mmCIF file of C-alpha atoms in Angstrom:
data_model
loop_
_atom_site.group_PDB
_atom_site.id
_atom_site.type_symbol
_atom_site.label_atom_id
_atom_site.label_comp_id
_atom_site.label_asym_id
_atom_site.label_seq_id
_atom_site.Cartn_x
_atom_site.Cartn_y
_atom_site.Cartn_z
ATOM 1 C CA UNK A 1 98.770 82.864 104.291
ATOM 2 C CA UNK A 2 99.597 86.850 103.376
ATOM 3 C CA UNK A 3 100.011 88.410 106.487
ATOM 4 C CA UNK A 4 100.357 92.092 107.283
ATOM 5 C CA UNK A 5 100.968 93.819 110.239
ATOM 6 C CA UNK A 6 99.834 97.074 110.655
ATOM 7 C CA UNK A 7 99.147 100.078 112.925
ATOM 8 C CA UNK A 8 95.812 101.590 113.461
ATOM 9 C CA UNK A 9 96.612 104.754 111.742
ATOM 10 C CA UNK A 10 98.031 102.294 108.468
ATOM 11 C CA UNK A 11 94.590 101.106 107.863
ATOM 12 C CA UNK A 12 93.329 102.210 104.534
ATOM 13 C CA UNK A 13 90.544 100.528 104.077
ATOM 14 C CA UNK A 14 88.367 97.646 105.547
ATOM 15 C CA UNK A 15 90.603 94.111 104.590
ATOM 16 C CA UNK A 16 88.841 91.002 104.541
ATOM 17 C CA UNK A 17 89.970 89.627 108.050
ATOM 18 C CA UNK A 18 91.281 91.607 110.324
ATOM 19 C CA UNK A 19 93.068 90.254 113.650
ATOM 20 C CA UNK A 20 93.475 92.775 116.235
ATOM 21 C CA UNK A 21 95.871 92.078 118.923
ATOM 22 C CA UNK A 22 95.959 94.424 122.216
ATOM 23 C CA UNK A 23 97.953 92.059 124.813
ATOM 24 C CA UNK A 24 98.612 94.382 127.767
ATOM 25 C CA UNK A 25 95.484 94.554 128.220
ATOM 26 C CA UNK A 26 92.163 94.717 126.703
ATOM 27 C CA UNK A 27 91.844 91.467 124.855
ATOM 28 C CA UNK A 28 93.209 89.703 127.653
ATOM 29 C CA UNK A 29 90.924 91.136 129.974
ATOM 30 C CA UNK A 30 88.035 90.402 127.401
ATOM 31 C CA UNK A 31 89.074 86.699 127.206
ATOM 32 C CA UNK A 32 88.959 86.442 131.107
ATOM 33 C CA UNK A 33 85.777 88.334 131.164
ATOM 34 C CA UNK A 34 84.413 85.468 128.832
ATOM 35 C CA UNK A 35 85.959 83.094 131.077
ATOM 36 C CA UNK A 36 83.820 84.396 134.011
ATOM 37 C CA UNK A 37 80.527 83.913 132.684
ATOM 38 C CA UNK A 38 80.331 87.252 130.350
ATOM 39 C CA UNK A 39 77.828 86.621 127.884
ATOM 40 C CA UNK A 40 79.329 89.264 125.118
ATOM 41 C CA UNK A 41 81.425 92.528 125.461
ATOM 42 C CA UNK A 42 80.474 95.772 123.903
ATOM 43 C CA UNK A 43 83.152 97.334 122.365
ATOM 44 C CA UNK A 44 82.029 101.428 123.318
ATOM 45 C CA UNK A 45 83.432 104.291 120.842
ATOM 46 C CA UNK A 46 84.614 106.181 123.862
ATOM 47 C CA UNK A 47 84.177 106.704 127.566
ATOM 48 C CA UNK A 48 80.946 108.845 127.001
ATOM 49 C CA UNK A 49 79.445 105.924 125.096
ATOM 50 C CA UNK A 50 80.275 103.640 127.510
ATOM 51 C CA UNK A 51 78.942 105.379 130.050
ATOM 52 C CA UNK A 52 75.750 106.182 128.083
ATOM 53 C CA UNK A 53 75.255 102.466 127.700
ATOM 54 C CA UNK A 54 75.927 101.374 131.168
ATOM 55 C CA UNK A 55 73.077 104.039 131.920
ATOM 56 C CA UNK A 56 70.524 102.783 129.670
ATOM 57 C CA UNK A 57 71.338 99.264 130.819
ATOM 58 C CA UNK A 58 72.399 99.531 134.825
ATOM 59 C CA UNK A 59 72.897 95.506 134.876
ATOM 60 C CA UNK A 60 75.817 95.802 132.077
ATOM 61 C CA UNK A 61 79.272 96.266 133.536
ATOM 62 C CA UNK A 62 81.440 99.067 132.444
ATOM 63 C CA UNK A 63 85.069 99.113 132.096
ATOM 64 C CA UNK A 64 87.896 101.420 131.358
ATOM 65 C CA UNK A 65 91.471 102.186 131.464
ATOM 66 C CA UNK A 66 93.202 103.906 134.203
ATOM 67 C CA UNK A 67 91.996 104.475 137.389
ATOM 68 C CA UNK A 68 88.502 103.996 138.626
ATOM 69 C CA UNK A 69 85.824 106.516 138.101
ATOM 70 C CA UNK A 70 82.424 107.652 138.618
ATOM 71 C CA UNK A 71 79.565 105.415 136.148
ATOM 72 C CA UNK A 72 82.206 102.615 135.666
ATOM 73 C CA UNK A 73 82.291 99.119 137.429
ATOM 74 C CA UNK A 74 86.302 98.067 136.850
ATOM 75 C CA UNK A 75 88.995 98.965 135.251
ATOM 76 C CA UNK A 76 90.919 97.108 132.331
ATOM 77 C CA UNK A 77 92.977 94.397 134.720
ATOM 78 C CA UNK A 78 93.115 90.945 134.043
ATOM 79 C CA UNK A 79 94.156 90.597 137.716
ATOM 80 C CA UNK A 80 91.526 92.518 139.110
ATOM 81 C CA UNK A 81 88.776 91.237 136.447
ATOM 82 C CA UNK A 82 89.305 87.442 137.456
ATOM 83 C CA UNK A 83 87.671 87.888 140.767
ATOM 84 C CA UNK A 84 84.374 89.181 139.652
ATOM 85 C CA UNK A 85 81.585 87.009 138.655
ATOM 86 C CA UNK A 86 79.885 87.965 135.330
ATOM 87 C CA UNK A 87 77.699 84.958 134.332
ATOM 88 C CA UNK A 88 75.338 86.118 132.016
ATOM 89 C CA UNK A 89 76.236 89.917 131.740
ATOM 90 C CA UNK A 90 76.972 92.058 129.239
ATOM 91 C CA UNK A 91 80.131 94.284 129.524
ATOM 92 C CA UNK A 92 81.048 97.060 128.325
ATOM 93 C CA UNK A 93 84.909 98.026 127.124
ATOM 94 C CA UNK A 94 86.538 101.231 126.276
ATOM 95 C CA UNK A 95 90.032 100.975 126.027
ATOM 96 C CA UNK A 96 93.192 103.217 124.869
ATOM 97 C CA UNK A 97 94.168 101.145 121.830
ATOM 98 C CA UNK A 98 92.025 97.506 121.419
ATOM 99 C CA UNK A 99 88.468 98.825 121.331
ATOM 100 C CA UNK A 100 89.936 101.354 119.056
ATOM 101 C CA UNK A 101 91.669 98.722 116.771
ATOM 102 C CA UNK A 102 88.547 96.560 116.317
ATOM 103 C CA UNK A 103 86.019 99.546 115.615
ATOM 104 C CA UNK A 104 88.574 100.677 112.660
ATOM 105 C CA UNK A 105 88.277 97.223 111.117
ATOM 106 C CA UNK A 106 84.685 96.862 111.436
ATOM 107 C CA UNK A 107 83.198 96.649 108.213
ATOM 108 C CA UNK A 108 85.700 94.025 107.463
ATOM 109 C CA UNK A 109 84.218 90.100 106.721
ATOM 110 C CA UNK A 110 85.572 89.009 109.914
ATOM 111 C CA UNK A 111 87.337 90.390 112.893
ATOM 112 C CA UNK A 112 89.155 88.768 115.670
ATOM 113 C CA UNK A 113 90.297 90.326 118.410
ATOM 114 C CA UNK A 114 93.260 88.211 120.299
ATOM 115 C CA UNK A 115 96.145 88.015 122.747
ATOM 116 C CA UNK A 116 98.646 85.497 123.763
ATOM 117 C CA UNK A 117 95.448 83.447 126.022
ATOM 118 C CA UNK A 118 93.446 83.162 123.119
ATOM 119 C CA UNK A 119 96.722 82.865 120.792
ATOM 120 C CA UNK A 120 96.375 78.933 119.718
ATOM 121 C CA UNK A 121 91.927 78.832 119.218
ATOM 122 C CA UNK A 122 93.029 82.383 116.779
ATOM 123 C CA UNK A 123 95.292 80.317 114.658
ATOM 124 C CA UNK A 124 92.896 77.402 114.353
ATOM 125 C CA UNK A 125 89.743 79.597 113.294
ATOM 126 C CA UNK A 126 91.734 81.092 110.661
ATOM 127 C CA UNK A 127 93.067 77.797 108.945
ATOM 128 C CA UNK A 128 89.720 76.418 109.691
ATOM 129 C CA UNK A 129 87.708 79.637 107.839
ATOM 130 C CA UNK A 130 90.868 79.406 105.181
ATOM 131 C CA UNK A 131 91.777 82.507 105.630
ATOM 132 C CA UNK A 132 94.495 82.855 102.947
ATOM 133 C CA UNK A 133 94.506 86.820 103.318
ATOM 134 C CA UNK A 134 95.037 88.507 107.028
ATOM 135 C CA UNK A 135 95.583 91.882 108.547
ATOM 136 C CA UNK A 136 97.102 91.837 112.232
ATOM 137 C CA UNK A 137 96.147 95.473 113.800
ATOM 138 C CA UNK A 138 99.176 96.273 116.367
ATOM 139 C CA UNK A 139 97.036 98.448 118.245
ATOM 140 C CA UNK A 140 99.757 99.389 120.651
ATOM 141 C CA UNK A 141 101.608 102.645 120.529
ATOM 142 C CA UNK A 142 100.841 103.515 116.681
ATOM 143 C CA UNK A 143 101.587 100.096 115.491
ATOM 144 C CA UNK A 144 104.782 99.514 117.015
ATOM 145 C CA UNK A 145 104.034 98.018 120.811
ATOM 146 C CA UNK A 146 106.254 94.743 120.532
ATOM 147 C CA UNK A 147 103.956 92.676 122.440
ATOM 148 C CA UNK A 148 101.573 93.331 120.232
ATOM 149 C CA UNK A 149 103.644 92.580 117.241
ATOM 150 C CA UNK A 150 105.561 89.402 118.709
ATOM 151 C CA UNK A 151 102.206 87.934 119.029
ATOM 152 C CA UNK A 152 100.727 89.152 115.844
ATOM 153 C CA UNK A 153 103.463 87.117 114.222
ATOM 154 C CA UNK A 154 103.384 84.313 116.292
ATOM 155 C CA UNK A 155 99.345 83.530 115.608
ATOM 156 C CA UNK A 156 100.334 84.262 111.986
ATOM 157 C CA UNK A 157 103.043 81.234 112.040
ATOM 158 C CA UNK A 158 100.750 79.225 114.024
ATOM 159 C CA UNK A 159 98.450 79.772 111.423
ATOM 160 C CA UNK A 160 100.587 78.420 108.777
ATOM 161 C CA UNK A 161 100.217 74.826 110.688
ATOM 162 C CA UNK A 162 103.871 74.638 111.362
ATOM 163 C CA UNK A 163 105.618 73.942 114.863
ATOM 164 C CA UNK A 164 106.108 77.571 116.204
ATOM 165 C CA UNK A 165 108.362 77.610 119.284
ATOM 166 C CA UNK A 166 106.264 80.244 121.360
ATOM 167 C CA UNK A 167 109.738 81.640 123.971
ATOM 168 C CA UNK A 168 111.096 84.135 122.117
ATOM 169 C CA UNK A 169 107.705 85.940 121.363
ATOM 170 C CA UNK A 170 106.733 85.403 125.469
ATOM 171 C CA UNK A 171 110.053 86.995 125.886
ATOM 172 C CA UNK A 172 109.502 90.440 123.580
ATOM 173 C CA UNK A 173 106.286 90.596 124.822
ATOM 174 C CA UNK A 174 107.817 90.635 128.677
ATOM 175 C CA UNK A 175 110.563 92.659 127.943
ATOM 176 C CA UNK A 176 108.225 94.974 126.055
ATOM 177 C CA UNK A 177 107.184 98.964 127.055
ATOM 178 C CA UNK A 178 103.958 97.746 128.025
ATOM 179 C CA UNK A 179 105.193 95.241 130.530
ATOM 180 C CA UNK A 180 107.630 97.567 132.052
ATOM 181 C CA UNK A 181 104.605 100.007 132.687
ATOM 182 C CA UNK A 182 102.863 97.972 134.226
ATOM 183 C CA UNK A 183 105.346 96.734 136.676
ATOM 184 C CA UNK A 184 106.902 99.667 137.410
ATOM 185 C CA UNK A 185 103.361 101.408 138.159
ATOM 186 C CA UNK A 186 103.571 103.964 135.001
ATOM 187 C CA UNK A 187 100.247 103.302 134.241
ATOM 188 C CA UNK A 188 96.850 103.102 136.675
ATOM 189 C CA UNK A 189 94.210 100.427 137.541
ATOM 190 C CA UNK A 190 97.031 97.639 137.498
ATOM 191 C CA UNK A 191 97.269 94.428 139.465
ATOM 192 C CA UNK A 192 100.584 92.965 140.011
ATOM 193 C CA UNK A 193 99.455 89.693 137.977
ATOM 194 C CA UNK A 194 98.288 91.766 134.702
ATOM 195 C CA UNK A 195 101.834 90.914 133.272
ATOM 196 C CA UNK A 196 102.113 86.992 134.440
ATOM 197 C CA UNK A 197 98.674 87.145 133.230
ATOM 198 C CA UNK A 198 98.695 88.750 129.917
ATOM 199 C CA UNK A 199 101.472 86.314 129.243
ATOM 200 C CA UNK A 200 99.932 82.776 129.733
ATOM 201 C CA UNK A 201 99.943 81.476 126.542
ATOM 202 C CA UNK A 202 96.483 79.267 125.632
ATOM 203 C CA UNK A 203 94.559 80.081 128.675
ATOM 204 C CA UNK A 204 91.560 79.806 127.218
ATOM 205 C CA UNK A 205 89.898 77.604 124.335
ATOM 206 C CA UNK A 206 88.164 79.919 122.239
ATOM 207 C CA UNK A 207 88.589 82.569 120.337
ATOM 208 C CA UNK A 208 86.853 86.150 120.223
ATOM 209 C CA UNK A 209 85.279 87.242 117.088
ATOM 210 C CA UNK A 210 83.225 90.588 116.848
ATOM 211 C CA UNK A 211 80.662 91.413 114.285
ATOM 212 C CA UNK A 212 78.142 94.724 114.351
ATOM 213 C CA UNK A 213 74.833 94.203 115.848
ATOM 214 C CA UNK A 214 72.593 97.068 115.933
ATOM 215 C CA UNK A 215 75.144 99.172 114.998
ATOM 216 C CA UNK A 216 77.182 98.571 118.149
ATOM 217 C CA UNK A 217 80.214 96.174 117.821
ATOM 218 C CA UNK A 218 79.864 93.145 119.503
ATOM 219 C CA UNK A 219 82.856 90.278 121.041
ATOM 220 C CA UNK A 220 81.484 87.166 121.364
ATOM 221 C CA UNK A 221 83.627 83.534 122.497
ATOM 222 C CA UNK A 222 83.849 81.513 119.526
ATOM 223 C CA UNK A 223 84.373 77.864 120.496
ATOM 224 C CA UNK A 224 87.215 76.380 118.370
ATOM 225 C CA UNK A 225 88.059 72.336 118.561
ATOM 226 C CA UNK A 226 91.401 71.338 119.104
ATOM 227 C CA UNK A 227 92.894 69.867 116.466
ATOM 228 C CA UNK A 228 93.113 65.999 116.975
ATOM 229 C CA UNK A 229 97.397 66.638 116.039
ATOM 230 C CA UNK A 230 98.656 69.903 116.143
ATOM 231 C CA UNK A 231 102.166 71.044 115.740
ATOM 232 C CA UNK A 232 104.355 71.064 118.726
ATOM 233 C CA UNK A 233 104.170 75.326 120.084
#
C-alpha cells in the first residue's frame, strides 16, 4: 500500500481514499456516539452551521469543542458522551481539527475517519476495498499532532496484513501534546477518562466512513467482519 501522511493544509487536491485520523477527540467521540445508538453524525462546516442545523432539526444533538454553550447539547468528550443515550439520533459535530480534516477530503472516492477504537475494522476495510493508494490526514496541530500520526501509521501497517505490535504507537499517542492537555486541564469540556479512553485500542467493530448526502457530509458505522486469522497486534 502507498501511504502518505499529511496535514490538512498539505492537501492539494482530493486523493482517492483519504483516512482522517483526529484521536484526542472527535473520531473517538464519533465512534462512541455510534456505539450509543447514533444513527449517523453530521459533520457541520462550523459552529454557526451546527447550530443552524440543530435549529431546523431540535431532535438532532449538537456538539462542540470547549466548553458548553448556548444551542449545543455536549461537548466533544468521550467520557462525558458515553453516558448519554442516542439510539436513533442524528448528531451533529463541529470540531477544531477532525470535522475540518474530513470536509477537506470530501470529494475524494472514499473517506474514513478513524482513531485508535476504530483502529483494527480501518485496516480491514481498506485491504478488503484494496486500497493500494491512501492518504492519512493528521488533522492535529497542522499535521504534526503525534497521536494522530502514531496511529496514522499504525492502521497503515495494519493494513499491510502484517503483525503490528500496537505499544509503542499507544505510548506516542499518551505521551503526546494532546494527552498532556487534556490531563493537565489546558483545554475545556474534558472528562478525566477522555485520555484512557481515546487510547483503547479496538473498542469498537466497525469502522466510520463518510460520504456527501445532500450536500452535507455524512459519518456513518460501517460494519467490518473480523478476519477468520488476523495477524497478532
Amino acid at each position: 500500500m502507498d501511504a502518505r501522511f499529511l496535514g490538512i493544509a498539505q492537501l492539494v487536491d482530493a486523493p482517492p481514499v483519504a483516512v482522517v485520523v483526529d484521536v484526542m477527540r472527535a473520531f473517538t467521540v464519533a465512534a462512541w456516539a455510534f456505539a450509543q445508538g447514533a444513527e449517523r453524525i453530521v459533520l457541520a462546516e462550523s459552529l454557526d452551521e451546527a447550530l443552524a442545523l440543530k435549529g431546523r432539526h431540535p431532535d438532532w444533538v449538537a456538539l462542540k469543542d470547549g466548553p458548553p454553550a448556548p444551542g449545543f447539547d455536549t461537548v466533544n468528550s468521550p467520557g462525558l458522551l458515553r453516558s448519554l443515550d442516542l439510539g436513533g439520533r442524528t448528531v451533529v459535530q463541529k470540531t477544531t481539527a477532525g470535522t475540518v480534516g474530513a470536509l477537506a477530503v470530501k470529494e475524494a472516492s472514499l473517506v474514513l475517519c478513524a482513531s485508535f477504537v476504530v483502529a483494527g475494522a480501518t485496516a480491514r476495510l481498506l485491504r478488503t476495498r484494496k486500497c493500494t493508494d491512501v492518504t492519512f490526514v493528521v488533522t492535529g496541530e497542522d499535521g504534526q499532532a503525534d497521536e494522530d500520526l502514531a496511529c496514522a501509521q499504525y492502521i497503515a501497517r495494519r493494513a499491510t496484513g502484517a503483525g503490528t505490535d500496537a505499544t509503542g504507537f499507544l505510548r506516542r499517542a499518551g505521551e503526546s501534546r494532546a494527552a498532556a492537555e487534556l490531563t493537565e486541564g489546558v483545554r475545556q469540556g474534558v472528562h478525566p477518562d477522555d485520555v484512557a479512553l481515546c487510547l483503547e485500542l479496538d473498542r469498537f467493530p466497525f469502522a466510520m466512513v463518510a460520504t456527501l448526502e445532500d450536500s452535507l457530509m455524512v459519518l456513518r458505522p460501517c460494519a467490518v467482519p473480523p478476519p477468520t486469522v488476523e495477524a497478532s497486534i
